[in-house]
Tab-separated table of C-alpha atoms in Angstrom:
chain	number	residue	atom	x	y	z
A	1	UNK	CA	18.955	-2.306	14.146
A	2	UNK	CA	18.583	1.224	15.439
A	3	UNK	CA	21.997	2.528	14.455
A	4	UNK	CA	22.323	6.082	13.191
A	5	UNK	CA	22.005	5.240	9.481
A	6	UNK	CA	18.786	3.334	10.118
A	7	UNK	CA	17.357	6.119	12.290
A	8	UNK	CA	18.116	8.674	9.578
A	9	UNK	CA	16.350	6.478	7.042
A	10	UNK	CA	13.295	6.123	9.317
A	11	UNK	CA	13.035	9.881	9.812
A	12	UNK	CA	13.108	10.310	6.038
A	13	UNK	CA	10.474	7.570	5.668
A	14	UNK	CA	8.277	9.251	8.264
A	15	UNK	CA	8.546	12.611	6.489
A	16	UNK	CA	7.631	11.129	3.105
A	17	UNK	CA	4.674	9.176	4.486
A	18	UNK	CA	3.401	12.279	6.258
A	19	UNK	CA	3.758	14.263	3.031
A	20	UNK	CA	1.852	11.680	0.974
A	21	UNK	CA	-0.738	10.453	3.513
A	22	UNK	CA	-1.664	13.931	4.721
A	23	UNK	CA	-2.180	15.257	1.203
A	24	UNK	CA	-4.212	12.273	-0.024
A	25	UNK	CA	-6.158	11.096	3.038
A	26	UNK	CA	-9.438	12.921	2.352
A	27	UNK	CA	-9.104	13.157	-1.438
A	28	UNK	CA	-12.052	10.815	-2.186
A	29	UNK	CA	-14.414	13.381	-0.654
A	30	UNK	CA	-12.728	16.083	-2.730
A	31	UNK	CA	-13.147	14.054	-5.931
A	32	UNK	CA	-16.801	13.429	-5.081
A	33	UNK	CA	-17.370	17.147	-4.550
A	34	UNK	CA	-15.715	17.809	-7.931
A	35	UNK	CA	-18.363	15.604	-9.541
A	36	UNK	CA	-16.399	12.411	-10.217
A	37	UNK	CA	-18.260	9.113	-10.030
A	38	UNK	CA	-17.318	5.946	-8.149
A	39	UNK	CA	-16.472	4.302	-11.480
A	40	UNK	CA	-14.117	7.111	-12.524
A	41	UNK	CA	-12.308	6.919	-9.174
A	42	UNK	CA	-11.839	3.165	-9.557
A	43	UNK	CA	-10.467	3.545	-13.099
A	44	UNK	CA	-8.133	6.215	-11.752
A	45	UNK	CA	-6.802	3.630	-9.263
A	46	UNK	CA	-6.229	1.220	-12.163
A	47	UNK	CA	-4.042	3.852	-13.841
A	48	UNK	CA	-1.915	4.231	-10.717
A	49	UNK	CA	-0.669	0.662	-10.985
A	50	UNK	CA	-0.475	0.686	-14.776
A	51	UNK	CA	1.943	3.601	-14.388
A	52	UNK	CA	3.959	1.780	-11.716
A	53	UNK	CA	4.255	-1.302	-13.930
A	54	UNK	CA	5.481	0.754	-16.895
A	55	UNK	CA	8.146	2.340	-14.683
A	56	UNK	CA	9.239	-1.026	-13.251
A	57	UNK	CA	9.598	-2.482	-16.748
A	58	UNK	CA	11.541	0.454	-18.238
A	59	UNK	CA	13.477	2.330	-15.515
A	60	UNK	CA	15.745	-0.481	-14.396
A	61	UNK	CA	18.900	1.467	-13.615
A	62	UNK	CA	18.767	4.317	-11.104
A	63	UNK	CA	20.446	5.626	-7.975
A	64	UNK	CA	18.523	5.908	-4.740
A	65	UNK	CA	18.806	9.672	-4.238
A	66	UNK	CA	17.732	10.502	-7.772
A	67	UNK	CA	14.827	8.088	-7.451
A	68	UNK	CA	13.727	9.545	-4.102
A	69	UNK	CA	13.987	13.107	-5.407
A	70	UNK	CA	11.828	12.056	-8.359
A	71	UNK	CA	9.335	10.437	-5.964
A	72	UNK	CA	8.911	13.696	-4.079
A	73	UNK	CA	8.703	15.759	-7.272
A	74	UNK	CA	6.137	13.480	-8.926
A	75	UNK	CA	3.969	13.550	-5.799
A	76	UNK	CA	4.130	17.362	-5.791
A	77	UNK	CA	3.192	17.295	-9.479
A	78	UNK	CA	0.234	15.078	-8.560
A	79	UNK	CA	-0.903	17.654	-5.983
A	80	UNK	CA	-0.614	20.502	-8.522
A	81	UNK	CA	-2.662	18.483	-11.011
A	82	UNK	CA	-5.558	17.947	-8.610
A	83	UNK	CA	-5.671	21.396	-6.997
A	84	UNK	CA	-8.080	22.463	-9.711
A	85	UNK	CA	-9.598	19.672	-11.753
A	86	UNK	CA	-11.171	20.657	-15.064
A	87	UNK	CA	-11.844	17.252	-16.606
A	88	UNK	CA	-11.743	13.532	-15.980
A	89	UNK	CA	-8.684	13.317	-18.277
A	90	UNK	CA	-6.750	15.643	-15.978
A	91	UNK	CA	-7.824	13.429	-13.075
A	92	UNK	CA	-6.580	10.329	-14.899
A	93	UNK	CA	-3.261	12.045	-15.673
A	94	UNK	CA	-2.858	12.874	-11.979
A	95	UNK	CA	-3.475	9.231	-11.049
A	96	UNK	CA	-0.905	8.098	-13.612
A	97	UNK	CA	1.701	10.490	-12.196
A	98	UNK	CA	1.027	9.293	-8.632
A	99	UNK	CA	1.808	5.751	-9.794
A	100	UNK	CA	5.309	6.889	-10.726
A	101	UNK	CA	5.775	8.014	-7.118
A	102	UNK	CA	5.134	4.458	-5.919
A	103	UNK	CA	7.947	3.182	-8.104
A	104	UNK	CA	10.455	5.938	-7.381
A	105	UNK	CA	10.064	5.740	-3.613
A	106	UNK	CA	9.245	2.225	-2.455
A	107	UNK	CA	11.596	0.069	-4.540
A	108	UNK	CA	14.657	1.841	-3.165
A	109	UNK	CA	13.246	2.373	0.313
A	110	UNK	CA	12.384	-1.316	0.817
A	111	UNK	CA	15.889	-2.338	-0.258
A	112	UNK	CA	17.550	0.197	2.061
A	113	UNK	CA	15.267	-0.684	4.977
A	114	UNK	CA	15.868	-4.439	4.934
A	115	UNK	CA	19.565	-4.203	4.118
A	116	UNK	CA	19.969	-2.299	7.397
A	117	UNK	CA	17.900	-4.892	9.291
A	118	UNK	CA	19.535	-7.885	11.048
A	119	UNK	CA	18.083	-11.235	9.968
A	120	UNK	CA	16.710	-12.009	13.428
A	121	UNK	CA	14.855	-8.641	13.521
A	122	UNK	CA	13.069	-8.754	10.165
A	123	UNK	CA	9.602	-9.237	11.625
A	124	UNK	CA	10.029	-6.333	14.016
A	125	UNK	CA	11.601	-4.196	11.302
A	126	UNK	CA	8.747	-4.968	8.919
A	127	UNK	CA	6.330	-4.023	11.699
A	128	UNK	CA	8.109	-0.692	12.102
A	129	UNK	CA	7.798	-0.055	8.361
A	130	UNK	CA	4.074	-0.784	8.146
A	131	UNK	CA	3.280	0.478	11.638
A	132	UNK	CA	4.729	3.889	10.827
A	133	UNK	CA	2.210	4.315	8.022
A	134	UNK	CA	-0.628	3.199	10.296
A	135	UNK	CA	0.471	5.591	13.035
A	136	UNK	CA	0.605	8.553	10.655
A	137	UNK	CA	-2.770	7.521	9.239
A	138	UNK	CA	-4.300	7.925	12.706
A	139	UNK	CA	-3.290	11.587	12.905
A	140	UNK	CA	-2.999	12.944	9.369
A	141	UNK	CA	-6.562	12.240	8.076
A	142	UNK	CA	-8.258	13.955	11.050
A	143	UNK	CA	-5.939	16.954	10.738
A	144	UNK	CA	-6.437	17.087	6.963
A	145	UNK	CA	-10.208	16.722	7.342
A	146	UNK	CA	-10.300	19.551	9.879
A	147	UNK	CA	-8.302	21.850	7.580
A	148	UNK	CA	-10.418	20.924	4.545
A	149	UNK	CA	-13.572	21.893	6.425
A	150	UNK	CA	-12.064	25.360	6.827
A	151	UNK	CA	-10.513	25.690	3.369
A	152	UNK	CA	-9.132	23.015	1.037
A	153	UNK	CA	-6.280	25.399	0.156
A	154	UNK	CA	-4.810	24.765	3.614
A	155	UNK	CA	-4.192	21.146	2.564
A	156	UNK	CA	-2.046	22.298	-0.348
A	157	UNK	CA	-0.132	24.812	1.828
A	158	UNK	CA	0.742	22.246	4.496
A	159	UNK	CA	1.627	19.729	1.783
A	160	UNK	CA	4.116	22.216	0.301
A	161	UNK	CA	5.838	22.621	3.674
A	162	UNK	CA	6.029	18.834	4.026
A	163	UNK	CA	7.555	18.683	0.536
A	164	UNK	CA	10.413	21.006	1.539
A	165	UNK	CA	11.245	18.975	4.660
A	166	UNK	CA	11.189	15.680	2.778
A	167	UNK	CA	13.290	17.111	-0.064
A	168	UNK	CA	15.960	18.241	2.423
A	169	UNK	CA	16.087	14.870	4.203
A	170	UNK	CA	16.627	13.037	0.894
A	171	UNK	CA	20.113	14.534	0.640
A	172	UNK	CA	21.078	12.948	3.975
A	173	UNK	CA	20.422	9.379	2.821
A	174	UNK	CA	23.020	6.868	1.683
A	175	UNK	CA	23.216	6.807	-2.100
A	176	UNK	CA	23.328	3.455	-3.932
A	177	UNK	CA	22.700	2.228	-7.455
A	178	UNK	CA	20.149	-0.371	-8.502
A	179	UNK	CA	20.278	-2.408	-11.701
A	180	UNK	CA	18.001	-5.326	-12.400
A	181	UNK	CA	16.600	-7.399	-15.220
A	182	UNK	CA	12.892	-8.151	-15.219
A	183	UNK	CA	13.365	-11.876	-15.883
A	184	UNK	CA	15.996	-12.237	-13.145
A	185	UNK	CA	13.868	-10.262	-10.674
A	186	UNK	CA	10.848	-12.496	-11.234
A	187	UNK	CA	12.980	-15.648	-11.021
A	188	UNK	CA	14.412	-14.476	-7.701
A	189	UNK	CA	10.961	-14.520	-6.078
A	190	UNK	CA	9.821	-17.787	-7.677
A	191	UNK	CA	8.949	-19.390	-4.330
A	192	UNK	CA	6.779	-16.466	-3.169
A	193	UNK	CA	5.565	-15.026	-6.492
A	194	UNK	CA	2.097	-16.603	-6.461
A	195	UNK	CA	1.442	-15.323	-2.921
A	196	UNK	CA	2.459	-11.784	-3.860
A	197	UNK	CA	0.190	-11.887	-6.914
A	198	UNK	CA	-2.827	-13.140	-4.918
A	199	UNK	CA	-2.180	-10.505	-2.265
A	200	UNK	CA	-2.189	-7.810	-4.944
A	201	UNK	CA	-5.520	-8.950	-6.406
A	202	UNK	CA	-7.191	-9.080	-2.996
A	203	UNK	CA	-5.857	-5.625	-2.051
A	204	UNK	CA	-8.385	-4.122	-4.462
A	205	UNK	CA	-10.663	-4.313	-1.413
A	206	UNK	CA	-8.526	-1.961	0.683
A	207	UNK	CA	-7.086	0.177	-2.126
A	208	UNK	CA	-10.213	0.710	-4.175
A	209	UNK	CA	-13.469	-0.534	-2.680
A	210	UNK	CA	-13.337	0.536	0.979
A	211	UNK	CA	-11.959	4.085	0.387
A	212	UNK	CA	-14.335	4.786	-2.486
A	213	UNK	CA	-17.542	2.997	-1.497
A	214	UNK	CA	-17.337	4.573	1.990
A	215	UNK	CA	-18.395	7.778	0.205
A	216	UNK	CA	-21.836	6.188	-0.107
A	217	UNK	CA	-22.113	6.641	3.694
A	218	UNK	CA	-19.697	9.472	4.547
A	219	UNK	CA	-19.260	12.537	2.327
A	220	UNK	CA	-17.728	15.306	4.483
A	221	UNK	CA	-13.914	15.637	4.782
A	222	UNK	CA	-13.751	15.705	8.587
A	223	UNK	CA	-15.918	12.639	9.164
A	224	UNK	CA	-14.225	10.793	6.306
A	225	UNK	CA	-10.827	11.634	7.823
A	226	UNK	CA	-12.053	10.371	11.185
A	227	UNK	CA	-13.141	7.090	9.565
A	228	UNK	CA	-9.715	6.664	7.910
A	229	UNK	CA	-8.023	7.361	11.256
A	230	UNK	CA	-10.219	4.732	12.920
A	231	UNK	CA	-9.125	2.172	10.321
A	232	UNK	CA	-5.461	3.021	10.895
A	233	UNK	CA	-5.799	2.816	14.669
A	234	UNK	CA	-7.174	-0.714	14.362
A	235	UNK	CA	-3.830	-1.944	12.998
A	236	UNK	CA	-1.243	-0.015	15.014
A	237	UNK	CA	-1.033	-2.124	18.194
A	238	UNK	CA	-1.393	-5.517	16.505
A	239	UNK	CA	1.360	-4.703	14.003
A	240	UNK	CA	4.055	-3.967	16.572
A	241	UNK	CA	3.106	-6.754	18.981
A	242	UNK	CA	2.985	-9.519	16.390
A	243	UNK	CA	6.105	-8.343	14.539
A	244	UNK	CA	8.213	-8.830	17.650
A	245	UNK	CA	6.426	-12.083	18.536
A	246	UNK	CA	7.072	-13.715	15.145
A	247	UNK	CA	10.768	-12.845	15.410
A	248	UNK	CA	10.920	-14.782	18.693
A	249	UNK	CA	9.171	-17.828	17.259
A	250	UNK	CA	10.937	-17.617	13.875
A	251	UNK	CA	7.812	-19.231	12.328
A	252	UNK	CA	6.050	-16.367	10.594
A	253	UNK	CA	4.331	-18.471	7.927
A	254	UNK	CA	2.280	-20.290	10.589
A	255	UNK	CA	0.401	-17.051	11.293
A	256	UNK	CA	-0.598	-16.706	7.644
A	257	UNK	CA	-3.159	-19.524	7.927
A	258	UNK	CA	-5.434	-17.937	10.572
A	259	UNK	CA	-4.814	-14.468	9.147
A	260	UNK	CA	-5.815	-15.236	5.568
A	261	UNK	CA	-8.752	-17.413	6.626
A	262	UNK	CA	-10.016	-14.571	8.818
A	263	UNK	CA	-9.527	-12.065	5.985
A	264	UNK	CA	-11.501	-14.323	3.635
A	265	UNK	CA	-14.359	-14.682	6.151
A	266	UNK	CA	-14.615	-10.900	6.595
A	267	UNK	CA	-14.422	-10.319	2.828
A	268	UNK	CA	-17.340	-12.704	2.232
A	269	UNK	CA	-19.440	-10.702	4.731
A	270	UNK	CA	-19.060	-7.357	2.941
A	271	UNK	CA	-22.056	-7.790	0.565
A	272	UNK	CA	-24.315	-7.573	3.637
A	273	UNK	CA	-22.726	-4.231	4.600
A	274	UNK	CA	-23.180	-2.286	1.351
A	275	UNK	CA	-26.367	-0.687	2.710
A	276	UNK	CA	-25.582	-0.799	6.420
A	277	UNK	CA	-23.108	1.790	7.711
A	278	UNK	CA	-22.715	0.096	11.096
A	279	UNK	CA	-21.727	-3.242	9.606
A	280	UNK	CA	-19.539	-1.468	7.018
A	281	UNK	CA	-17.610	0.285	9.797
A	282	UNK	CA	-17.199	-2.968	11.768
A	283	UNK	CA	-16.018	-5.038	8.789
A	284	UNK	CA	-13.698	-2.290	7.514
A	285	UNK	CA	-12.199	-2.056	11.002
A	286	UNK	CA	-11.721	-5.839	11.137
A	287	UNK	CA	-9.870	-5.816	7.807
A	288	UNK	CA	-7.753	-2.883	8.945
A	289	UNK	CA	-6.868	-4.744	12.131
A	290	UNK	CA	-5.673	-7.784	10.174
A	291	UNK	CA	-4.117	-6.026	7.178
A	292	UNK	CA	-0.919	-4.501	8.659
A	293	UNK	CA	-0.122	-7.825	10.325
A	294	UNK	CA	-0.634	-9.619	7.007
A	295	UNK	CA	1.591	-7.080	5.211
A	296	UNK	CA	4.209	-7.438	7.920
A	297	UNK	CA	4.402	-11.247	7.799
A	298	UNK	CA	4.047	-11.634	4.020
A	299	UNK	CA	6.747	-9.020	3.342
A	300	UNK	CA	9.112	-10.566	5.891
A	301	UNK	CA	8.482	-13.966	4.271
A	302	UNK	CA	9.588	-12.575	0.888
A	303	UNK	CA	12.754	-11.093	2.401
A	304	UNK	CA	13.500	-14.309	4.322
A	305	UNK	CA	13.195	-16.452	1.189
A	306	UNK	CA	14.974	-14.073	-1.211
A	307	UNK	CA	18.242	-12.663	0.159
A	308	UNK	CA	19.203	-10.804	-3.068
A	309	UNK	CA	17.117	-7.692	-2.380
A	310	UNK	CA	18.316	-5.902	-5.523
A	311	UNK	CA	16.351	-8.487	-7.491
A	312	UNK	CA	13.726	-9.598	-4.991
A	313	UNK	CA	12.292	-6.162	-4.210
A	314	UNK	CA	11.765	-5.085	-7.856
A	315	UNK	CA	10.306	-8.545	-8.560
A	316	UNK	CA	7.953	-8.222	-5.595
A	317	UNK	CA	6.851	-4.710	-6.554
A	318	UNK	CA	6.212	-5.749	-10.169
A	319	UNK	CA	4.209	-8.845	-9.217
A	320	UNK	CA	2.256	-6.939	-6.575
A	321	UNK	CA	1.459	-4.150	-9.045
A	322	UNK	CA	0.192	-6.643	-11.652
A	323	UNK	CA	-2.020	-8.233	-8.994
A	324	UNK	CA	-3.390	-4.874	-7.866
A	325	UNK	CA	-3.997	-3.845	-11.470
A	326	UNK	CA	-5.985	-7.016	-12.132
A	327	UNK	CA	-7.923	-6.743	-8.882
A	328	UNK	CA	-8.873	-3.112	-9.498
A	329	UNK	CA	-9.749	-3.842	-13.135
A	330	UNK	CA	-12.177	-6.546	-11.993
A	331	UNK	CA	-13.508	-4.131	-9.378
A	332	UNK	CA	-14.087	-1.441	-12.006
A	333	UNK	CA	-16.049	-3.909	-14.127
A	334	UNK	CA	-18.035	-4.923	-11.061
A	335	UNK	CA	-18.987	-1.301	-10.361
A	336	UNK	CA	-20.147	-0.972	-13.967
A	337	UNK	CA	-22.526	-3.944	-13.875
A	338	UNK	CA	-23.797	-3.847	-10.301
A	339	UNK	CA	-24.679	-1.103	-7.816
A	340	UNK	CA	-24.097	-1.642	-4.975
A	341	UNK	CA	-21.275	-4.081	-5.817
A	342	UNK	CA	-21.672	-7.567	-4.347
A	343	UNK	CA	-20.102	-10.180	-6.609
A	344	UNK	CA	-16.661	-8.558	-6.351
A	345	UNK	CA	-16.484	-9.455	-2.649
A	346	UNK	CA	-17.086	-13.112	-3.463
A	347	UNK	CA	-14.320	-13.046	-6.081
A	348	UNK	CA	-11.830	-11.381	-3.712
A	349	UNK	CA	-12.802	-13.751	-0.895
A	350	UNK	CA	-11.995	-16.761	-3.076
A	351	UNK	CA	-8.694	-15.175	-4.125
A	352	UNK	CA	-7.475	-14.728	-0.561
A	353	UNK	CA	-8.630	-18.282	0.281
A	354	UNK	CA	-6.198	-19.539	-2.350
A	355	UNK	CA	-3.341	-18.090	-0.276
A	356	UNK	CA	-3.471	-20.627	2.612
A	357	UNK	CA	-4.464	-23.414	0.209
A	358	UNK	CA	-1.346	-22.932	-1.948
A	359	UNK	CA	0.825	-22.382	1.128
A	360	UNK	CA	-0.338	-25.739	2.492
A	361	UNK	CA	0.173	-27.423	-0.902
A	362	UNK	CA	3.717	-26.085	-1.299
A	363	UNK	CA	4.838	-26.952	2.218
A	364	UNK	CA	2.890	-30.067	3.257
A	365	UNK	CA	1.817	-31.851	0.067
A	366	UNK	CA	4.293	-30.952	-2.668
A	367	UNK	CA	7.026	-30.096	-0.120
A	368	UNK	CA	8.668	-27.847	-2.692
A	369	UNK	CA	9.519	-24.928	-0.376
A	370	UNK	CA	10.003	-24.109	3.271
A	371	UNK	CA	8.898	-20.732	4.580
A	372	UNK	CA	10.117	-19.198	7.809
């Protein structure tokens, strides 16, 4: 698995994640300081995935290098747009542009990553992919928070240097073309589509609610960055240990039952934490401990079941984006009608409970599919 081509790809992946995570890790505190409300931040998150969906539906023929160059350029454009925010419309435009980055980078990266991964190492390889982000998220937010306390301009300077490194490494990657039809891509993931969609809806908790509502308790860049690093640290060790373990057992889907049930239980407890920083920190840490493992196993399950990655990965990304869009839309409505939000946690808890219920139905009752 660790041949030269794969190592080169991982170095590129690391550089891009550093570039993006470092520059965005303490942005919620920056938006708050600029006068944006919780509701406006949530609607901005909705636009991220609306943009990604539009790109997935329209840009269906690209080469990997062009797409990765565009990913880096659109993220730099996002940074330029938020350096000095004059209106909420500029903020929304920046969010829309950042959604294009998701499409341009991750569709091609996921294909390249798993095509270079032996079948028997998919769990470990998936752990490397998600664990890398968690590892960077331990370091980058604290560093970014420290710099922001001195001068926010230092964030933009360091981000520009990261841009140049990432741009150079793109030229060293293997170039390949991707063509797909939307209908064929969705058909390819038929056996796992409902799970991907439910995952996307539930992820409103970690994409929108936790990062934004934490501002109710923590408002300074350094302490916010420290909190984000704490969340990342919670998932680093568990990701790598379980990824290797599931490869040995070759029964990844078994772990999804206790994982999703635990995630549902923690989600249902969040309403009690909306005015208690101690409980909020504990529950957020618990979710962050479980989340990378869940991402690892659920992604490996999709790859195991759908060998045609040129169709499966775009289908997964499209379904996941629709789920995230719906979840964040419901979250935005929840923030409008209730402060602090409570009902949204009950909705998301029920959604993630459907995951093991449908998995059991498909495998034990209906016996329609088998999952590794």
